[in-house]
Amino acid sequence: MSTELSPADFAKCIAARRAVDFIEDGMRLGLGTGSTAAFMVRRLGERVREEGLKVTGVPTSSRTAALAREEGIPVVTLEEAGWLDLTIDGADEVDGDFQLIKGGGGAHLQEKIVASASDRMIVIADGAKDVARLGVFPLPVEVICFGWQTTQKLLSEALEGRGHAGAAITRRMAGETPFISDEGNFILDLHLGQIHDARALSLVLNQIPGVVENGLFIDLCDIVVLGHEDGLVRIRDRASRTTREERADPDRPINAFADI
C-alpha cells in the first residue's frame, strides 16, 4: 500500500483534520459518512487514544459506525444521545450561501436527521466541492421501493414545473442490483445541471408521495472547512460571514497508513 495520499485525498484529509480541532471534551457528536468524513473519524480516534478526549459519537451510517468502533470512539444512537453539540460531515457540493448537496454515499437521510439535531454543523470538503451554484452533482432523492416508478414520474412532472424539463432521473445501482439505503430504500439521482432555487426545490420534492428525503441541505451548515491540494485550508463561517485562510501544519505529519 502506498504511504502517500493522492492530491485530492490530501485536500480532504487536511480539511477533516482541521475540523476535528473544533471538538471539545465531553461533546456529543454527529459523525458523517463518506471519504472525507472517514478521515475525520480516524483523526478523532487519534485524539481519543492519544489525548484521552471524552466524546460520544452518533454515526450517520452503518459504515461510519463500524469505523468509529474500530477507532475506539464510543458510539450511541441518536435517541440515546439526545441533542448533539456538533456534527461534522462531508458534502458533494457547497455553495456561497452554505447550501449543500449531500447523499453521494446514499446516507443523506440519516445525515440530515443528525445534522438537524445538532447545535452546529461543520462541513468538510476538498476545494473542488466549492461551487457557485448547486446542481452539477446529481441530486439524490431517497424513495420507498413500493411504487418507485410512479414516484419517478411524479418527480419528473415536478421538475418540469421548476424549469428542469427533460432532466434525467436514474435509479442508483450497486453493480447489477439496485443500491439499497440503510433504511431499505432506493435512491433516485436527479441530473439537473443547475439548481436555481434550492430551498423551493427541496420543499417541492418532499411533498411527492414516496419521497422520503432529498439531498439538499438548507440552513443546516454553520462552518465550511475546505482543503486544497497545495496545503491551504479555508474556513468559512456563516454567522460572521468571514473567511480565513491557514496552512496545514507541516509539523503535524499525516499518518498515511491510517488515513488511506
PDB file of C-alpha atoms in Angstrom:
ATOM      1  CA  MET A   1       0.000   0.000   0.000  1.00  0.00           C
ATOM      2  CA  SER A   2       1.310   3.462  -0.851  1.00  0.00           C
ATOM      3  CA  THR A   3       2.112   5.720   2.083  1.00  0.00           C
ATOM      4  CA  GLU A   4       1.276   8.825   0.051  1.00  0.00           C
ATOM      5  CA  LEU A   5      -2.166  10.330  -0.384  1.00  0.00           C
ATOM      6  CA  SER A   6      -3.355  11.464  -3.791  1.00  0.00           C
ATOM      7  CA  PRO A   7      -3.645  15.267  -4.133  1.00  0.00           C
ATOM      8  CA  ALA A   8      -7.438  15.055  -3.820  1.00  0.00           C
ATOM      9  CA  ASP A   9      -7.270  12.832  -0.747  1.00  0.00           C
ATOM     10  CA  PHE A  10      -4.630  15.096   0.799  1.00  0.00           C
ATOM     11  CA  ALA A  11      -7.014  18.047   0.402  1.00  0.00           C
ATOM     12  CA  LYS A  12      -9.840  16.068   2.024  1.00  0.00           C
ATOM     13  CA  CYS A  13      -7.562  14.909   4.819  1.00  0.00           C
ATOM     14  CA  ILE A  14      -6.299  18.335   5.855  1.00  0.00           C
ATOM     15  CA  ALA A  15      -9.846  19.713   5.895  1.00  0.00           C
ATOM     16  CA  ALA A  16     -11.024  16.809   8.035  1.00  0.00           C
ATOM     17  CA  ARG A  17      -8.127  17.069  10.465  1.00  0.00           C
ATOM     18  CA  ARG A  18      -8.602  20.832  10.878  1.00  0.00           C
ATOM     19  CA  ALA A  19     -12.312  20.372  11.625  1.00  0.00           C
ATOM     20  CA  VAL A  20     -11.524  17.914  14.423  1.00  0.00           C
ATOM     21  CA  ASP A  21      -9.749  20.802  16.201  1.00  0.00           C
ATOM     22  CA  PHE A  22     -13.222  22.250  16.872  1.00  0.00           C
ATOM     23  CA  ILE A  23     -14.130  19.223  19.007  1.00  0.00           C
ATOM     24  CA  GLU A  24     -14.006  19.711  22.772  1.00  0.00           C
ATOM     25  CA  ASP A  25     -14.007  17.268  25.657  1.00  0.00           C
ATOM     26  CA  GLY A  26     -17.457  15.967  26.578  1.00  0.00           C
ATOM     27  CA  MET A  27     -19.100  16.737  23.244  1.00  0.00           C
ATOM     28  CA  ARG A  28     -21.846  14.645  21.713  1.00  0.00           C
ATOM     29  CA  LEU A  29     -21.003  14.414  18.030  1.00  0.00           C
ATOM     30  CA  GLY A  30     -22.712  13.557  14.784  1.00  0.00           C
ATOM     31  CA  LEU A  31     -20.258  11.572  12.656  1.00  0.00           C
ATOM     32  CA  GLY A  32     -20.756  11.934   8.925  1.00  0.00           C
ATOM     33  CA  THR A  33     -20.438   9.451   6.102  1.00  0.00           C
ATOM     34  CA  GLY A  34     -18.157   9.404   3.063  1.00  0.00           C
ATOM     35  CA  SER A  35     -14.491   9.520   2.163  1.00  0.00           C
ATOM     36  CA  THR A  36     -13.817  12.924   3.743  1.00  0.00           C
ATOM     37  CA  ALA A  37     -15.768  12.062   6.883  1.00  0.00           C
ATOM     38  CA  ALA A  38     -13.718   8.874   7.194  1.00  0.00           C
ATOM     39  CA  PHE A  39     -10.556  10.987   7.524  1.00  0.00           C
ATOM     40  CA  MET A  40     -12.342  12.948  10.262  1.00  0.00           C
ATOM     41  CA  VAL A  41     -13.315   9.808  12.181  1.00  0.00           C
ATOM     42  CA  ARG A  42      -9.756   8.487  12.012  1.00  0.00           C
ATOM     43  CA  ARG A  43      -8.313  11.780  13.295  1.00  0.00           C
ATOM     44  CA  LEU A  44     -10.920  11.852  16.075  1.00  0.00           C
ATOM     45  CA  GLY A  45      -9.877   8.332  17.016  1.00  0.00           C
ATOM     46  CA  GLU A  46      -6.290   9.545  17.296  1.00  0.00           C
ATOM     47  CA  ARG A  47      -7.345  12.273  19.732  1.00  0.00           C
ATOM     48  CA  VAL A  48      -9.396   9.822  21.780  1.00  0.00           C
ATOM     49  CA  ARG A  49      -6.436   7.449  22.123  1.00  0.00           C
ATOM     50  CA  GLU A  50      -3.609   9.964  22.452  1.00  0.00           C
ATOM     51  CA  GLU A  51      -5.254  12.777  24.421  1.00  0.00           C
ATOM     52  CA  GLY A  52      -7.895  10.878  26.356  1.00  0.00           C
ATOM     53  CA  LEU A  53     -10.577  13.004  24.704  1.00  0.00           C
ATOM     54  CA  LYS A  54     -14.015  12.029  26.012  1.00  0.00           C
ATOM     55  CA  VAL A  55     -16.708  12.198  23.346  1.00  0.00           C
ATOM     56  CA  THR A  56     -19.803  10.306  22.273  1.00  0.00           C
ATOM     57  CA  GLY A  57     -20.473   9.695  18.571  1.00  0.00           C
ATOM     58  CA  VAL A  58     -23.729   9.249  16.698  1.00  0.00           C
ATOM     59  CA  PRO A  59     -22.891   7.731  13.280  1.00  0.00           C
ATOM     60  CA  THR A  60     -24.909   8.571  10.187  1.00  0.00           C
ATOM     61  CA  SER A  61     -24.486   5.160   8.561  1.00  0.00           C
ATOM     62  CA  SER A  62     -23.552   1.583   9.344  1.00  0.00           C
ATOM     63  CA  ARG A  63     -20.200   2.177   7.620  1.00  0.00           C
ATOM     64  CA  THR A  64     -19.344   5.100   9.872  1.00  0.00           C
ATOM     65  CA  ALA A  65     -20.483   3.186  12.946  1.00  0.00           C
ATOM     66  CA  ALA A  66     -18.111   0.334  12.120  1.00  0.00           C
ATOM     67  CA  LEU A  67     -15.174   2.711  11.529  1.00  0.00           C
ATOM     68  CA  ALA A  68     -15.845   4.648  14.740  1.00  0.00           C
ATOM     69  CA  ARG A  69     -15.861   1.447  16.777  1.00  0.00           C
ATOM     70  CA  GLU A  70     -12.580   0.386  15.144  1.00  0.00           C
ATOM     71  CA  GLU A  71     -11.090   3.729  16.181  1.00  0.00           C
ATOM     72  CA  GLY A  72     -12.223   3.359  19.792  1.00  0.00           C
ATOM     73  CA  ILE A  73     -14.850   6.110  19.644  1.00  0.00           C
ATOM     74  CA  PRO A  74     -17.878   5.389  21.884  1.00  0.00           C
ATOM     75  CA  VAL A  75     -20.962   5.047  19.666  1.00  0.00           C
ATOM     76  CA  VAL A  76     -24.590   5.524  20.697  1.00  0.00           C
ATOM     77  CA  THR A  77     -27.882   6.039  18.896  1.00  0.00           C
ATOM     78  CA  LEU A  78     -29.385   9.479  18.390  1.00  0.00           C
ATOM     79  CA  GLU A  79     -32.162   8.509  20.799  1.00  0.00           C
ATOM     80  CA  GLU A  80     -29.583   7.691  23.462  1.00  0.00           C
ATOM     81  CA  ALA A  81     -27.558  10.849  22.859  1.00  0.00           C
ATOM     82  CA  GLY A  82     -30.465  13.252  22.653  1.00  0.00           C
ATOM     83  CA  TRP A  83     -29.403  16.639  21.294  1.00  0.00           C
ATOM     84  CA  LEU A  84     -25.904  16.931  19.795  1.00  0.00           C
ATOM     85  CA  ASP A  85     -23.285  19.635  20.219  1.00  0.00           C
ATOM     86  CA  LEU A  86     -21.728  19.307  16.781  1.00  0.00           C
ATOM     87  CA  THR A  87     -21.980  17.334  13.547  1.00  0.00           C
ATOM     88  CA  ILE A  88     -19.037  17.084  11.165  1.00  0.00           C
ATOM     89  CA  ASP A  89     -19.797  15.736   7.709  1.00  0.00           C
ATOM     90  CA  GLY A  90     -18.699  15.970   4.105  1.00  0.00           C
ATOM     91  CA  ALA A  91     -20.594  17.335   1.116  1.00  0.00           C
ATOM     92  CA  ASP A  92     -20.773  16.655  -2.595  1.00  0.00           C
ATOM     93  CA  GLU A  93     -21.307  20.363  -3.309  1.00  0.00           C
ATOM     94  CA  VAL A  94     -21.396  23.523  -1.194  1.00  0.00           C
ATOM     95  CA  ASP A  95     -22.264  26.994  -2.450  1.00  0.00           C
ATOM     96  CA  GLY A  96     -21.613  30.510  -1.179  1.00  0.00           C
ATOM     97  CA  ASP A  97     -24.875  30.513   0.808  1.00  0.00           C
ATOM     98  CA  PHE A  98     -23.819  27.423   2.795  1.00  0.00           C
ATOM     99  CA  GLN A  99     -26.350  25.282   0.929  1.00  0.00           C
ATOM    100  CA  LEU A 100     -25.291  21.703   0.250  1.00  0.00           C
ATOM    101  CA  ILE A 101     -25.888  18.681  -1.914  1.00  0.00           C
ATOM    102  CA  LYS A 102     -25.246  15.513   0.041  1.00  0.00           C
ATOM    103  CA  GLY A 103     -26.020  11.864  -0.495  1.00  0.00           C
ATOM    104  CA  GLY A 104     -23.334  10.639  -2.849  1.00  0.00           C
ATOM    105  CA  GLY A 105     -22.813   7.826  -0.376  1.00  0.00           C
ATOM    106  CA  GLY A 106     -26.516   7.175  -0.053  1.00  0.00           C
ATOM    107  CA  ALA A 107     -26.741   8.229   3.613  1.00  0.00           C
ATOM    108  CA  HIS A 108     -28.329  11.667   3.346  1.00  0.00           C
ATOM    109  CA  LEU A 109     -31.488  10.693   5.250  1.00  0.00           C
ATOM    110  CA  GLN A 110     -29.617   9.835   8.441  1.00  0.00           C
ATOM    111  CA  GLU A 111     -27.152  12.662   7.795  1.00  0.00           C
ATOM    112  CA  LYS A 112     -29.943  15.241   7.602  1.00  0.00           C
ATOM    113  CA  ILE A 113     -31.671  13.951  10.734  1.00  0.00           C
ATOM    114  CA  VAL A 114     -28.421  14.029  12.707  1.00  0.00           C
ATOM    115  CA  ALA A 115     -27.448  17.480  11.408  1.00  0.00           C
ATOM    116  CA  SER A 116     -30.901  18.796  12.312  1.00  0.00           C
ATOM    117  CA  ALA A 117     -30.422  17.509  15.872  1.00  0.00           C
ATOM    118  CA  SER A 118     -27.148  19.434  16.345  1.00  0.00           C
ATOM    119  CA  ASP A 119     -26.301  22.878  17.653  1.00  0.00           C
ATOM    120  CA  ARG A 120     -23.782  23.318  14.835  1.00  0.00           C
ATOM    121  CA  MET A 121     -22.751  21.586  11.628  1.00  0.00           C
ATOM    122  CA  ILE A 122     -19.259  21.762  10.151  1.00  0.00           C
ATOM    123  CA  VAL A 123     -18.880  20.669   6.530  1.00  0.00           C
ATOM    124  CA  ILE A 124     -15.517  19.358   5.379  1.00  0.00           C
ATOM    125  CA  ALA A 125     -14.553  19.021   1.729  1.00  0.00           C
ATOM    126  CA  ASP A 126     -11.819  19.463  -0.825  1.00  0.00           C
ATOM    127  CA  GLY A 127     -11.837  22.708  -2.749  1.00  0.00           C
ATOM    128  CA  ALA A 128     -13.397  21.121  -5.836  1.00  0.00           C
ATOM    129  CA  LYS A 129     -16.697  20.767  -3.930  1.00  0.00           C
ATOM    130  CA  ASP A 130     -16.980  24.564  -3.601  1.00  0.00           C
ATOM    131  CA  VAL A 131     -19.334  25.741  -6.370  1.00  0.00           C
ATOM    132  CA  ALA A 132     -21.028  28.945  -7.462  1.00  0.00           C
ATOM    133  CA  ARG A 133     -24.374  27.170  -7.875  1.00  0.00           C
ATOM    134  CA  LEU A 134     -25.533  23.704  -6.890  1.00  0.00           C
ATOM    135  CA  GLY A 135     -26.614  21.088  -9.398  1.00  0.00           C
ATOM    136  CA  VAL A 136     -23.725  19.661 -11.376  1.00  0.00           C
ATOM    137  CA  PHE A 137     -23.530  16.799  -8.894  1.00  0.00           C
ATOM    138  CA  PRO A 138     -26.691  14.662  -9.277  1.00  0.00           C
ATOM    139  CA  LEU A 139     -29.207  15.390  -6.530  1.00  0.00           C
ATOM    140  CA  PRO A 140     -30.044  12.215  -4.555  1.00  0.00           C
ATOM    141  CA  VAL A 141     -33.628  11.549  -3.560  1.00  0.00           C
ATOM    142  CA  GLU A 142     -34.393   8.605  -1.284  1.00  0.00           C
ATOM    143  CA  VAL A 143     -37.692   6.903  -2.145  1.00  0.00           C
ATOM    144  CA  ILE A 144     -39.511   3.856  -0.833  1.00  0.00           C
ATOM    145  CA  CYS A 145     -39.287   0.791  -3.039  1.00  0.00           C
ATOM    146  CA  PHE A 146     -43.050   0.357  -3.367  1.00  0.00           C
ATOM    147  CA  GLY A 147     -44.271   2.242  -6.427  1.00  0.00           C
ATOM    148  CA  TRP A 148     -40.876   3.809  -7.082  1.00  0.00           C
ATOM    149  CA  GLN A 149     -41.575   4.166 -10.801  1.00  0.00           C
ATOM    150  CA  THR A 150     -44.703   6.165 -10.024  1.00  0.00           C
ATOM    151  CA  THR A 151     -42.648   8.335  -7.701  1.00  0.00           C
ATOM    152  CA  GLN A 152     -40.117   8.800 -10.502  1.00  0.00           C
ATOM    153  CA  LYS A 153     -42.855  10.011 -12.861  1.00  0.00           C
ATOM    154  CA  LEU A 154     -44.141  12.435 -10.251  1.00  0.00           C
ATOM    155  CA  LEU A 155     -40.624  13.723  -9.755  1.00  0.00           C
ATOM    156  CA  SER A 156     -40.287  14.327 -13.500  1.00  0.00           C
ATOM    157  CA  GLU A 157     -43.536  16.310 -13.501  1.00  0.00           C
ATOM    158  CA  ALA A 158     -42.413  18.351 -10.510  1.00  0.00           C
ATOM    159  CA  LEU A 159     -39.062  19.099 -12.114  1.00  0.00           C
ATOM    160  CA  GLU A 160     -40.739  20.241 -15.309  1.00  0.00           C
ATOM    161  CA  GLY A 161     -42.683  22.776 -13.253  1.00  0.00           C
ATOM    162  CA  ARG A 162     -39.424  24.022 -11.727  1.00  0.00           C
ATOM    163  CA  GLY A 163     -37.692  24.612 -15.060  1.00  0.00           C
ATOM    164  CA  HIS A 164     -35.983  21.246 -15.353  1.00  0.00           C
ATOM    165  CA  ALA A 165     -37.983  19.686 -18.170  1.00  0.00           C
ATOM    166  CA  GLY A 166     -36.296  16.611 -19.574  1.00  0.00           C
ATOM    167  CA  ALA A 167     -33.901  16.190 -16.661  1.00  0.00           C
ATOM    168  CA  ALA A 168     -32.701  12.604 -16.403  1.00  0.00           C
ATOM    169  CA  ILE A 169     -33.621  10.609 -13.315  1.00  0.00           C
ATOM    170  CA  THR A 170     -31.690   7.397 -12.727  1.00  0.00           C
ATOM    171  CA  ARG A 171     -32.074   4.736 -10.084  1.00  0.00           C
ATOM    172  CA  ARG A 172     -28.767   4.274  -8.301  1.00  0.00           C
ATOM    173  CA  MET A 173     -27.208   0.866  -8.775  1.00  0.00           C
ATOM    174  CA  ALA A 174     -24.678  -1.190  -6.841  1.00  0.00           C
ATOM    175  CA  GLY A 175     -23.204  -3.210  -9.671  1.00  0.00           C
ATOM    176  CA  GLU A 176     -26.015  -5.193 -11.272  1.00  0.00           C
ATOM    177  CA  THR A 177     -28.534  -4.642  -8.472  1.00  0.00           C
ATOM    178  CA  PRO A 178     -30.243  -1.515  -7.130  1.00  0.00           C
ATOM    179  CA  PHE A 179     -28.481   0.348  -4.347  1.00  0.00           C
ATOM    180  CA  ILE A 180     -30.370  -0.034  -1.067  1.00  0.00           C
ATOM    181  CA  SER A 181     -30.006   2.535   1.705  1.00  0.00           C
ATOM    182  CA  ASP A 182     -29.566   1.647   5.381  1.00  0.00           C
ATOM    183  CA  GLU A 183     -33.332   2.159   5.711  1.00  0.00           C
ATOM    184  CA  GLY A 184     -34.094  -0.266   2.873  1.00  0.00           C
ATOM    185  CA  ASN A 185     -34.992   2.353   0.270  1.00  0.00           C
ATOM    186  CA  PHE A 186     -33.963   3.168  -3.306  1.00  0.00           C
ATOM    187  CA  ILE A 187     -32.009   6.274  -4.317  1.00  0.00           C
ATOM    188  CA  LEU A 188     -33.038   8.213  -7.410  1.00  0.00           C
ATOM    189  CA  ASP A 189     -30.403  10.621  -8.743  1.00  0.00           C
ATOM    190  CA  LEU A 190     -31.675  13.791 -10.400  1.00  0.00           C
ATOM    191  CA  HIS A 191     -29.350  15.116 -13.107  1.00  0.00           C
ATOM    192  CA  LEU A 192     -30.245  18.802 -13.078  1.00  0.00           C
ATOM    193  CA  GLY A 193     -27.104  20.610 -14.176  1.00  0.00           C
ATOM    194  CA  GLN A 194     -28.032  23.751 -12.259  1.00  0.00           C
ATOM    195  CA  ILE A 195     -30.430  24.460  -9.382  1.00  0.00           C
ATOM    196  CA  HIS A 196     -31.838  27.977  -9.397  1.00  0.00           C
ATOM    197  CA  ASP A 197     -33.747  27.912  -6.075  1.00  0.00           C
ATOM    198  CA  ALA A 198     -32.569  25.085  -3.837  1.00  0.00           C
ATOM    199  CA  ARG A 199     -34.897  25.984  -0.972  1.00  0.00           C
ATOM    200  CA  ALA A 200     -38.029  25.919  -3.124  1.00  0.00           C
ATOM    201  CA  LEU A 201     -36.969  22.743  -4.923  1.00  0.00           C
ATOM    202  CA  SER A 202     -36.376  20.935  -1.636  1.00  0.00           C
ATOM    203  CA  LEU A 203     -39.884  21.775  -0.437  1.00  0.00           C
ATOM    204  CA  VAL A 204     -41.452  20.613  -3.705  1.00  0.00           C
ATOM    205  CA  LEU A 205     -39.587  17.309  -3.785  1.00  0.00           C
ATOM    206  CA  ASN A 206     -40.524  16.350  -0.237  1.00  0.00           C
ATOM    207  CA  GLN A 207     -44.235  16.785  -0.979  1.00  0.00           C
ATOM    208  CA  ILE A 208     -44.218  13.964  -3.548  1.00  0.00           C
ATOM    209  CA  PRO A 209     -45.702  10.648  -2.372  1.00  0.00           C
ATOM    210  CA  GLY A 210     -42.987   8.029  -1.997  1.00  0.00           C
ATOM    211  CA  VAL A 211     -40.185  10.525  -1.393  1.00  0.00           C
ATOM    212  CA  VAL A 212     -38.510  10.015   1.968  1.00  0.00           C
ATOM    213  CA  GLU A 213     -35.906  12.790   1.809  1.00  0.00           C
ATOM    214  CA  ASN A 214     -33.804  14.713  -0.689  1.00  0.00           C
ATOM    215  CA  GLY A 215     -30.118  15.609  -0.579  1.00  0.00           C
ATOM    216  CA  LEU A 216     -30.472  19.384  -0.380  1.00  0.00           C
ATOM    217  CA  PHE A 217     -29.274  20.685   2.992  1.00  0.00           C
ATOM    218  CA  ILE A 218     -30.663  24.162   3.642  1.00  0.00           C
ATOM    219  CA  ASP A 219     -29.968  26.258   6.779  1.00  0.00           C
ATOM    220  CA  LEU A 220     -28.026  23.434   8.432  1.00  0.00           C
ATOM    221  CA  CYS A 221     -24.361  24.203   7.737  1.00  0.00           C
ATOM    222  CA  ASP A 222     -22.621  26.732  10.004  1.00  0.00           C
ATOM    223  CA  ILE A 223     -18.938  26.364   9.077  1.00  0.00           C
ATOM    224  CA  VAL A 224     -17.255  25.103   5.920  1.00  0.00           C
ATOM    225  CA  VAL A 225     -13.670  23.842   6.039  1.00  0.00           C
ATOM    226  CA  LEU A 226     -12.155  23.451   2.578  1.00  0.00           C
ATOM    227  CA  GLY A 227      -8.823  21.751   1.991  1.00  0.00           C
ATOM    228  CA  HIS A 228      -6.723  22.408  -1.088  1.00  0.00           C
ATOM    229  CA  GLU A 229      -4.032  20.358  -2.757  1.00  0.00           C
ATOM    230  CA  ASP A 230      -1.345  22.970  -2.018  1.00  0.00           C
ATOM    231  CA  GLY A 231      -1.961  22.694   1.746  1.00  0.00           C
ATOM    232  CA  LEU A 232      -4.202  25.747   2.042  1.00  0.00           C
ATOM    233  CA  VAL A 233      -7.223  25.436   4.325  1.00  0.00           C
ATOM    234  CA  ARG A 234     -10.116  27.899   4.012  1.00  0.00           C
ATOM    235  CA  ILE A 235     -12.586  28.223   6.879  1.00  0.00           C
ATOM    236  CA  ARG A 236     -15.876  29.978   6.113  1.00  0.00           C
ATOM    237  CA  ASP A 237     -18.210  30.994   8.952  1.00  0.00           C
ATOM    238  CA  ARG A 238     -21.872  31.623   8.169  1.00  0.00           C
ATOM    239  CA  ALA A 239     -22.647  33.629  11.333  1.00  0.00           C
ATOM    240  CA  SER A 240     -19.818  36.117  10.901  1.00  0.00           C
ATOM    241  CA  ARG A 241     -19.710  35.913   7.090  1.00  0.00           C
ATOM    242  CA  THR A 242     -15.942  35.711   7.305  1.00  0.00           C
ATOM    243  CA  THR A 243     -13.346  33.546   5.597  1.00  0.00           C
ATOM    244  CA  ARG A 244      -9.913  32.866   6.985  1.00  0.00           C
ATOM    245  CA  GLU A 245      -7.027  31.007   5.435  1.00  0.00           C
ATOM    246  CA  GLU A 246      -4.497  28.758   7.127  1.00  0.00           C
ATOM    247  CA  ARG A 247      -1.771  26.373   6.085  1.00  0.00           C
ATOM    248  CA  ALA A 248      -1.781  22.727   7.090  1.00  0.00           C
ATOM    249  CA  ASP A 249       0.651  22.323   9.977  1.00  0.00           C
ATOM    250  CA  PRO A 250       3.895  20.947   8.488  1.00  0.00           C
ATOM    251  CA  ASP A 251       4.995  19.835  11.968  1.00  0.00           C
ATOM    252  CA  ARG A 252       1.945  17.592  12.391  1.00  0.00           C
ATOM    253  CA  PRO A 253       2.564  14.886   9.781  1.00  0.00           C
ATOM    254  CA  ILE A 254      -0.289  12.875   8.373  1.00  0.00           C
ATOM    255  CA  ASN A 255      -0.218   9.184   9.215  1.00  0.00           C
ATOM    256  CA  ALA A 256      -0.662   7.902   5.683  1.00  0.00           C
ATOM    257  CA  PHE A 257      -1.173   4.299   6.791  1.00  0.00           C
ATOM    258  CA  ALA A 258      -4.103   5.366   8.969  1.00  0.00           C
ATOM    259  CA  ASP A 259      -5.504   7.933   6.565  1.00  0.00           C
ATOM    260  CA  ILE A 260      -5.596   5.977   3.312  1.00  0.00           C
TER     261      ILE A 260
END
